[in-house]
Short mmCIF file of C-alpha atoms in Angstrom, two decimals:
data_model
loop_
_atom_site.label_atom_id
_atom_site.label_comp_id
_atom_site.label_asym_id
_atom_site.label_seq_id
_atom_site.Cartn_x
_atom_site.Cartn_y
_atom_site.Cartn_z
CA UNK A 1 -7.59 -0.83 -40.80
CA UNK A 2 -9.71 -3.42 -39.29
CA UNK A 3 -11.95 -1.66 -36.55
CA UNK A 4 -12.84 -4.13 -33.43
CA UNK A 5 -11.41 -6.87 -34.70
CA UNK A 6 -14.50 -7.96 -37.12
CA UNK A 7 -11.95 -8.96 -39.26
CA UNK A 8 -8.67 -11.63 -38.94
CA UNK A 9 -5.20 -11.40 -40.14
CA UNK A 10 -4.89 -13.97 -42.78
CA UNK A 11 -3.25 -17.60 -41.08
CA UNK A 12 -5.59 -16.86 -38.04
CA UNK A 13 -8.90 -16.38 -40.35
CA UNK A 14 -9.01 -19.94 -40.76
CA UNK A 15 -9.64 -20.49 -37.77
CA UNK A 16 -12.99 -17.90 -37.00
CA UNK A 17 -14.50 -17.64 -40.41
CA UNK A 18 -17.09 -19.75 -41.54
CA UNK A 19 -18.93 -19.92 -44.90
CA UNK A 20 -23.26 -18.41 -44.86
CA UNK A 21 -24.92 -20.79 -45.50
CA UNK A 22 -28.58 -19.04 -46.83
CA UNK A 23 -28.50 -15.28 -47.79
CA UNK A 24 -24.45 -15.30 -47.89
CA UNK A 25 -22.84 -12.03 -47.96
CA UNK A 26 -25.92 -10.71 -46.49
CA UNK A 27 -26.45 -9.00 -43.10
CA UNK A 28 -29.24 -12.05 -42.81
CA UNK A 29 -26.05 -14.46 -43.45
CA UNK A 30 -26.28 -17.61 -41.88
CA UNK A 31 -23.22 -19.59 -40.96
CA UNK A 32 -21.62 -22.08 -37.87
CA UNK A 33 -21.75 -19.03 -35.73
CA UNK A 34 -25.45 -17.81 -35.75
CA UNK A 35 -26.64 -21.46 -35.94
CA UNK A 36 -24.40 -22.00 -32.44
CA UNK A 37 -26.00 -18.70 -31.07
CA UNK A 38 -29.50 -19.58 -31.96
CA UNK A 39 -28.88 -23.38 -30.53
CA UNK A 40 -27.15 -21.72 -27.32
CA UNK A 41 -30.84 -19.88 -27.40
CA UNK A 42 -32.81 -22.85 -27.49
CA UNK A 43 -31.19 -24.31 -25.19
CA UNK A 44 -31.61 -21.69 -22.44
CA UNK A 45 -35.17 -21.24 -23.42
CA UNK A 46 -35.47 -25.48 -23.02
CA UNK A 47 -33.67 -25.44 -19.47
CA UNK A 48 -35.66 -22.93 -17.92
CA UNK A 49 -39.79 -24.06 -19.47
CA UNK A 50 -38.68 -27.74 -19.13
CA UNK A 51 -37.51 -27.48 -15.75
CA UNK A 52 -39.89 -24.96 -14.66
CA UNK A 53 -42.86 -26.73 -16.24
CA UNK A 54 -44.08 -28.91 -13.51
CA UNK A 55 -42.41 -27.42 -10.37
CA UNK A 56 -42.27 -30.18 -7.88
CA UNK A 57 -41.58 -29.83 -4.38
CA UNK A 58 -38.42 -32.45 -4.73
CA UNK A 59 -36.71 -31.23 -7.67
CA UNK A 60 -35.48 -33.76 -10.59
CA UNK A 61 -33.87 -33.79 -13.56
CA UNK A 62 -33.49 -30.67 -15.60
CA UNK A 63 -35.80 -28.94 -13.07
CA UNK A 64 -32.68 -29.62 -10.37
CA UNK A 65 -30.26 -28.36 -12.82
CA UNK A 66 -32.70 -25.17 -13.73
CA UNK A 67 -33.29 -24.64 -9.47
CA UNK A 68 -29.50 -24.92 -8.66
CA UNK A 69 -28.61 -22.33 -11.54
CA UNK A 70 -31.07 -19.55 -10.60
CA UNK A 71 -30.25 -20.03 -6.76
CA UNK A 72 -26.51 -19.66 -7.70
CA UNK A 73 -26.91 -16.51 -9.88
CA UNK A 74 -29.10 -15.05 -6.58
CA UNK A 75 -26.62 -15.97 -4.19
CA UNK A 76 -23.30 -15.61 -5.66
CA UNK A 77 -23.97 -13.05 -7.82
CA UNK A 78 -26.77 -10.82 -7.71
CA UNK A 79 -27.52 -10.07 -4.37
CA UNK A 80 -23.53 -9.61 -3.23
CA UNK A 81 -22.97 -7.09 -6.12
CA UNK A 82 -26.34 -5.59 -6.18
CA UNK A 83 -27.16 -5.83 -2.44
CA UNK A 84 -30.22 -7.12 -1.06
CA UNK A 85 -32.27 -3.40 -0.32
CA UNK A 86 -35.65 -3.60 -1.08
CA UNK A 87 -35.03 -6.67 -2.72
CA UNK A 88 -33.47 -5.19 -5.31
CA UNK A 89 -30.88 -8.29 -6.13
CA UNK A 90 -33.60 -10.35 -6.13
CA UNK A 91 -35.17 -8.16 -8.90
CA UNK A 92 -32.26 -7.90 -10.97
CA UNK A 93 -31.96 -11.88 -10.61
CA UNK A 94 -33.86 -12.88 -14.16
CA UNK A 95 -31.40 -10.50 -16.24
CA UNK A 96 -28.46 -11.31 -15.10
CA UNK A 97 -29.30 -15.32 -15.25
CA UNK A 98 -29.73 -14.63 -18.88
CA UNK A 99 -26.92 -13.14 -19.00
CA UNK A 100 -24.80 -16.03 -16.87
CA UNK A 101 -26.44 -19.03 -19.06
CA UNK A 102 -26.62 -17.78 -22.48
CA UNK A 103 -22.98 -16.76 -22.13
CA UNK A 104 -21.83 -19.74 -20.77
CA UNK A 105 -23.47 -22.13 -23.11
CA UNK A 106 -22.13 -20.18 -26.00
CA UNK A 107 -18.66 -20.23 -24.17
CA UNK A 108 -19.05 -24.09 -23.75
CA UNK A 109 -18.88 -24.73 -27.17
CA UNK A 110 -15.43 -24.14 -27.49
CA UNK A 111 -14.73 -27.93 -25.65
CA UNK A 112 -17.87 -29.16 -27.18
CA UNK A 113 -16.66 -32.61 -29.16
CA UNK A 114 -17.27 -31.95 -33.31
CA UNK A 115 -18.22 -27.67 -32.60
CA UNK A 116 -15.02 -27.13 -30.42
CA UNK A 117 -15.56 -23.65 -31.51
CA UNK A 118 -16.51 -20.74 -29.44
CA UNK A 119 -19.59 -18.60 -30.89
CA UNK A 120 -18.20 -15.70 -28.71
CA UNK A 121 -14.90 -15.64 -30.05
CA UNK A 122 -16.47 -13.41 -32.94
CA UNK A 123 -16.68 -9.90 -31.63
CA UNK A 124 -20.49 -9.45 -32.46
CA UNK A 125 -21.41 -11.58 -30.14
CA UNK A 126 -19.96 -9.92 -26.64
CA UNK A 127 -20.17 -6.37 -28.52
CA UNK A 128 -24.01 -7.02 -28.61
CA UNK A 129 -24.30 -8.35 -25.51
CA UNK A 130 -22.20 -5.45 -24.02
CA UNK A 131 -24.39 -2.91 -25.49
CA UNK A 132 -27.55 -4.52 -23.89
CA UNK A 133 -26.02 -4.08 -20.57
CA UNK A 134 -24.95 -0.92 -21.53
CA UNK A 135 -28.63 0.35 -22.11
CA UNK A 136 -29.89 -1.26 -19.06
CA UNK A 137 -27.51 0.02 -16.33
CA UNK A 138 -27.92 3.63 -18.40
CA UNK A 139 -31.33 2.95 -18.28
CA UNK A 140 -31.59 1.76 -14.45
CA UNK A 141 -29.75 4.80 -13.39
CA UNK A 142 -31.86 7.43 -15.20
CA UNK A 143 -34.85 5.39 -13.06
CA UNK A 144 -33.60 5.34 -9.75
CA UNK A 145 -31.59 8.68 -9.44
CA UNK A 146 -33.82 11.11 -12.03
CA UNK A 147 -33.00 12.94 -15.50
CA UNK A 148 -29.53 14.47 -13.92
CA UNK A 149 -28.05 10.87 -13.76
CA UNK A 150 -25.36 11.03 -16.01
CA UNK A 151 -24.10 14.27 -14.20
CA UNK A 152 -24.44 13.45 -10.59
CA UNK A 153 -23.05 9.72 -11.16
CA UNK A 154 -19.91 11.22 -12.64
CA UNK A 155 -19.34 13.83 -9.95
CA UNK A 156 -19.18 12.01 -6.06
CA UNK A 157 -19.26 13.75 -3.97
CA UNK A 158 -16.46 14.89 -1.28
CA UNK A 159 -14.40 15.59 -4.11
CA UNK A 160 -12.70 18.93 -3.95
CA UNK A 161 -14.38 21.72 -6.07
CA UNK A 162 -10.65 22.28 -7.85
CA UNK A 163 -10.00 18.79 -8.87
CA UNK A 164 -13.98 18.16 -9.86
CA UNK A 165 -13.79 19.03 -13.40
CA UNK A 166 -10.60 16.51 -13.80
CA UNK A 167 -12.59 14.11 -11.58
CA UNK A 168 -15.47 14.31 -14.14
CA UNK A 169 -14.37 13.69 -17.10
CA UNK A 170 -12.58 11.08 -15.82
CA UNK A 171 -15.55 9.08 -14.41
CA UNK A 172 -17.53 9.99 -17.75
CA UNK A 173 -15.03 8.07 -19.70
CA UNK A 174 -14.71 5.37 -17.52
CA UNK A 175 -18.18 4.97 -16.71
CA UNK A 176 -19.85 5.07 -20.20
CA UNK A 177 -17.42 4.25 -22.74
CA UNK A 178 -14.29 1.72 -20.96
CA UNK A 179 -17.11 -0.21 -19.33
CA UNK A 180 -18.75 -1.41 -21.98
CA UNK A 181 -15.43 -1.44 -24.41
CA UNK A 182 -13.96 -3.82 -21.84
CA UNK A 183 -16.51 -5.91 -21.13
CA UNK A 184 -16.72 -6.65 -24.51
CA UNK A 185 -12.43 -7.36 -25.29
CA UNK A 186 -12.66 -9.21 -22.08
CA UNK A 187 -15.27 -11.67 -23.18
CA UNK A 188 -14.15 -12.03 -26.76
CA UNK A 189 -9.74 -12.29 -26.06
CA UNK A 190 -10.46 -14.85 -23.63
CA UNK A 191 -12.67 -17.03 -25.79
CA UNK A 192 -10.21 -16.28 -28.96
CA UNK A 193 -7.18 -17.05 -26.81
CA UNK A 194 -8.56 -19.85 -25.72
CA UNK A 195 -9.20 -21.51 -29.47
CA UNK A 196 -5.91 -20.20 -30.84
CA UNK A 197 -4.48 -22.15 -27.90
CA UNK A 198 -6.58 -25.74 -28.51
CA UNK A 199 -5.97 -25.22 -32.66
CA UNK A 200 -1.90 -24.76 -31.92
CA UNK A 201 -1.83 -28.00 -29.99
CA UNK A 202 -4.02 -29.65 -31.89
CA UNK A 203 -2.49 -28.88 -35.24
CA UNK A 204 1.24 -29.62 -33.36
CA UNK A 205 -0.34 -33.15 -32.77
CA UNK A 206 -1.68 -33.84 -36.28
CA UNK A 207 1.49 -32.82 -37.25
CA UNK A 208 3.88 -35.31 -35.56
CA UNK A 209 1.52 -38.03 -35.73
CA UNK A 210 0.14 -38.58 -39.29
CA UNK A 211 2.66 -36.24 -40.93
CA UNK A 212 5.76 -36.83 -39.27
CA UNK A 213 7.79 -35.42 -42.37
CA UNK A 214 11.39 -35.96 -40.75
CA UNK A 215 10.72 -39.31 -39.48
CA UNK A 216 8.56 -42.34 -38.14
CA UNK A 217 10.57 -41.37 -34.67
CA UNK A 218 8.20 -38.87 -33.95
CA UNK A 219 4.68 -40.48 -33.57
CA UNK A 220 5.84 -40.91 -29.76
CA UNK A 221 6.25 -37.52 -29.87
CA UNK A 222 2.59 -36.81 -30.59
CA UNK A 223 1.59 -37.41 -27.21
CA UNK A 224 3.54 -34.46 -25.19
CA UNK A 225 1.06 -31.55 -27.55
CA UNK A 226 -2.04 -34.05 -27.18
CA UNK A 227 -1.51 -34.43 -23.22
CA UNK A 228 -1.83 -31.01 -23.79
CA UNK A 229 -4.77 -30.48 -25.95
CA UNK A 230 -6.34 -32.71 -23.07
CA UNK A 231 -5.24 -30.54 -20.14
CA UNK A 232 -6.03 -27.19 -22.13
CA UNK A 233 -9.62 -28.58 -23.04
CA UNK A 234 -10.04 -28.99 -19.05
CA UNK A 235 -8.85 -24.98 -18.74
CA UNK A 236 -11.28 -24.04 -21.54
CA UNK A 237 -14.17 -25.42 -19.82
CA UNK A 238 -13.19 -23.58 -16.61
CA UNK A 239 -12.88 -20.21 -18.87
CA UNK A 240 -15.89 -20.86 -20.32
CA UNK A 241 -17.50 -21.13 -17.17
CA UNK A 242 -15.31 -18.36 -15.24
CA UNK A 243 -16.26 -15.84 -18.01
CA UNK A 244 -19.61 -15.95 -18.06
CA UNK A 245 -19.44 -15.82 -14.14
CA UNK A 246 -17.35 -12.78 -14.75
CA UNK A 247 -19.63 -10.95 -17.25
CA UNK A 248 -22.79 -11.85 -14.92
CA UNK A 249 -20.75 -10.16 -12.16
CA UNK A 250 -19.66 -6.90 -13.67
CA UNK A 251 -23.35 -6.72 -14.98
CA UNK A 252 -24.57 -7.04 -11.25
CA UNK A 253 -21.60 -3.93 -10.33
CA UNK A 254 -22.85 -1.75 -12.91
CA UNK A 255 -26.60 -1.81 -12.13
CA UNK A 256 -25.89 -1.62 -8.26
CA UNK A 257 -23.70 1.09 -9.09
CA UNK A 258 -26.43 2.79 -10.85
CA UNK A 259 -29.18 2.19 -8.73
CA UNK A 260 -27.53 3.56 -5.55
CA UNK A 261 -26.77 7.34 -5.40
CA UNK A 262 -23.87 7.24 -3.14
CA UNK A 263 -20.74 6.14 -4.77
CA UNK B 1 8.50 -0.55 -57.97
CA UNK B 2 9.72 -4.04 -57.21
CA UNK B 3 11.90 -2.30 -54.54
CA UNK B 4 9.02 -0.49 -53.11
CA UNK B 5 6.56 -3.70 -53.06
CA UNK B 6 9.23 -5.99 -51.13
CA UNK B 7 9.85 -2.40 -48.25
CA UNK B 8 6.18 -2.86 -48.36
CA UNK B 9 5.99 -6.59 -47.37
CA UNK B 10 9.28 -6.15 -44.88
CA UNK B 11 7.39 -3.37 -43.84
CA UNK B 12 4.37 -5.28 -42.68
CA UNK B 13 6.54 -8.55 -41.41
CA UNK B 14 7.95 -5.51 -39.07
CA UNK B 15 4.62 -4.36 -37.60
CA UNK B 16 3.22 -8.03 -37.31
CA UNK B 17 6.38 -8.69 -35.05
CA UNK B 18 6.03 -5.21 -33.47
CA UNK B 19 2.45 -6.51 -32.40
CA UNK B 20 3.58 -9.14 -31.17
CA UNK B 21 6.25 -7.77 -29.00
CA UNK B 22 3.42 -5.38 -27.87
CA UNK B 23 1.53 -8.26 -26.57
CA UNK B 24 5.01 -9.28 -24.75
CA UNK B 25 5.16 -5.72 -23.13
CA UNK B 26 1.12 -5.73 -22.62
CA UNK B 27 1.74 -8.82 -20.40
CA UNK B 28 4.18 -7.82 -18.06
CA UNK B 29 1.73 -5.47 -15.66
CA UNK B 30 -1.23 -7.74 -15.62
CA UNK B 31 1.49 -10.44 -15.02
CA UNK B 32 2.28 -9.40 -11.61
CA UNK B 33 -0.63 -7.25 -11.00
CA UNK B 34 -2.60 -10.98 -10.71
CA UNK B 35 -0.06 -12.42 -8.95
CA UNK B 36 0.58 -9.70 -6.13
CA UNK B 37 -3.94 -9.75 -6.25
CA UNK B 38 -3.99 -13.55 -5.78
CA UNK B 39 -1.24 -14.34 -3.41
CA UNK B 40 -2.87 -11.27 -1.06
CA UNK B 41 -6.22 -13.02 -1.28
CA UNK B 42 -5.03 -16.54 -0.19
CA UNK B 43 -3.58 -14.72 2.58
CA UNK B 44 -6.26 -12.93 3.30
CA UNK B 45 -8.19 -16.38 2.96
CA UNK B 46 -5.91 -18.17 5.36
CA UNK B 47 -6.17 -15.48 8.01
CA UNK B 48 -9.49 -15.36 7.77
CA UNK B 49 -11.27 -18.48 6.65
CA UNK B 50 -14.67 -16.98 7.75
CA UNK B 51 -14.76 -13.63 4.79
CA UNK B 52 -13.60 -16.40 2.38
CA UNK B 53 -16.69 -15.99 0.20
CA UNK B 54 -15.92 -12.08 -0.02
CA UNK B 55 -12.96 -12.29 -0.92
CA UNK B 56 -13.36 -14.96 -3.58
CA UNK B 57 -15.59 -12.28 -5.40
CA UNK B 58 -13.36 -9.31 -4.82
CA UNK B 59 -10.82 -11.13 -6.41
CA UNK B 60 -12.45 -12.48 -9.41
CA UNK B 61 -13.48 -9.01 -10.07
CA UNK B 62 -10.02 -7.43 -9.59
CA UNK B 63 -8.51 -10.34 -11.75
CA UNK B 64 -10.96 -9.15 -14.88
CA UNK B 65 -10.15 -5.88 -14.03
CA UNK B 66 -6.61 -6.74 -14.38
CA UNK B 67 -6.33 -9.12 -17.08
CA UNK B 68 -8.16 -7.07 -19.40
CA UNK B 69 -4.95 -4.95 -20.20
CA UNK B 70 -3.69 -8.01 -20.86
CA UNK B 71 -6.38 -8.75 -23.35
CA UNK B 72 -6.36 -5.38 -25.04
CA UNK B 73 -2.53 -5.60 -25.99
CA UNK B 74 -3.71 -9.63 -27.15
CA UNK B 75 -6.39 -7.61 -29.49
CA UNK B 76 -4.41 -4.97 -30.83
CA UNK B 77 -3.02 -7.51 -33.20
CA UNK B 78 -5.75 -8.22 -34.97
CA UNK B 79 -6.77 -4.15 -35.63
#
């Protein structure tokens, strides 16, 4: 029994395991997938003090690319999830642009040429992140609605009195243990779908073309799975992008679901 | 014993295909659950060009909601 999927079956391990490098079989072990995370960190943490470093009135360079990314997290998704009371979208904007860009450039990795290999597609990864915006919608919602939260979210009211209990534990379940649980499958199935997908057409291509073990006849053949390799690689970026986008969202729900009482 | 190893190696060959049939069946909701969401949102889009925006994040959000059943049966094959 292999609980969240730490673990793969055996043809597919290939694939998502990597070798520590320092401190192996450690919890301190370093392999391809922590280095990617702590680049995907870096890089972040370069967009947004490089860009924000000189702030000129006519933005260049990275600073355009760090302006453009922060106004599209406000605008697409923090203040239409959140909702723009008291400027509370606005608020909430810094959090969930970590969220958006760390995710995505750990995402993009999966197309990146000589990576090609999703950090997130190791369940750690989204569980951890998952559990962060666990704590802080949790956390938001004890702030803005008092120390009965966790009761008064679960029961809305204008429920009937006979179906409340039924209504209740329902909500409890869905509201502090699916959330989080699906967030993180969401995240990680999409980004391990995703590689599966780009190794099978990639390996069907090596395959005809420099094995070709029934014939010379099918190097032509090679290009129908590599025409696809090429086409999937397009989809992965979009997935890359499109989950992060995703995640950034349902963050946004959550904590405007938290911070207003009526629901 | 020899008898009992090989019913032990059919035995997981059966529950590796089982999952994967499982991902078959997982698929089939989410399958037309996205469609039926997508196709009402371009209508909704072409009716009403103006609450475009809205409804281009009502439906990414009801497409994660739906694909992650999807997902789930995809994971249950590695647990």
């Amino acid at each position: 029994m292999n609980v969240f999927a730490a673990l793969f079956p055996h043809g597919i391990s290939e694939l998502f395991n990597w070798k520590g490098g320092p401190f192996n079989d450690t919890i301190f072990e370093i392999n391809k997938t922590a280095v990617m995370a702590f680049v995907s960190t870096l890089v972040c943490v370069f967009i947004f003090v490089w860009g924000t470093r000189k702030k000129a009135l006519v933005p260049t360079g990275v600073q355009n690319v760090a302006e453009m990314g922060y106004e599209f997290v406000e605008q697409q998704i923090a203040v239409p999830t959140i909702g723009d009371h008291h400027g509370a979208g606005k608020k909430w904007t810094p959090f969930l642009a970590v969220m958006f860009f760390y995710i995505f450039f750990v995402n993009i990795w999966s197309t990146f040429p000589g990576v090609q290999f999703p950090a997130t597609s190791r369940i750690a990864i989204p569980m951890f992140l998952s559990l962060v915006v666990w704590l802080v919608y949790v956390g938001a919602g004890f702030k803005a609605q008092g120390p009965w939260y966790m009761i008064k979210t679960c029961a809305p009211s204008g429920v009937p009195k006979a179906i409340l209990p039924v209504v209740f534990v329902i909500e409890l379940f869905s509201k502090f243990i699916v959330r989080p649980f699906s967030l993180t499958v969401r995240l990680f199935a999409n980004m391990v779908a995703g590689h599966v997908l780009l190794s099978v057409f990639a390996i069907m291509t090596a395959e005809l073309v420099y094995k070709h073990r029934s014939g010379a006849y099918q190097i032509p053949l090679g290009i129908l799975p590599f025409a696809g390799l090429v086409a999937f690689t397009g989809f992965e970026l979009l997935v890359a992008l499109l989950q992060a986008y995703i995640f950034a969202m349902l963050t946004g729900v959550f904590i405007g679901d938290s911070l207003s009482a009526e629901h | 014993m020899h008898n009992l190893l090989t019913l032990a190696a059919v035995n997981g060959d059966i529950q590796q295909g089982l999952a994967n049939v499982g991902y078959g069946l997982a698929a089939i909701g989410p399958g037309i659950g996205i469609g039926y969401l997508v196709g009402q949102s371009v209508q909704a889009m072409a009716r009403q060009p103006e609450m475009a925006g809205q409804v281009r994040t009502t439906m990414f959000l009801g497409i994660a909601f739906t694909e992650a059943l999807a997902l789930i049966g995809f994971v249950l094959k590695f647990i």
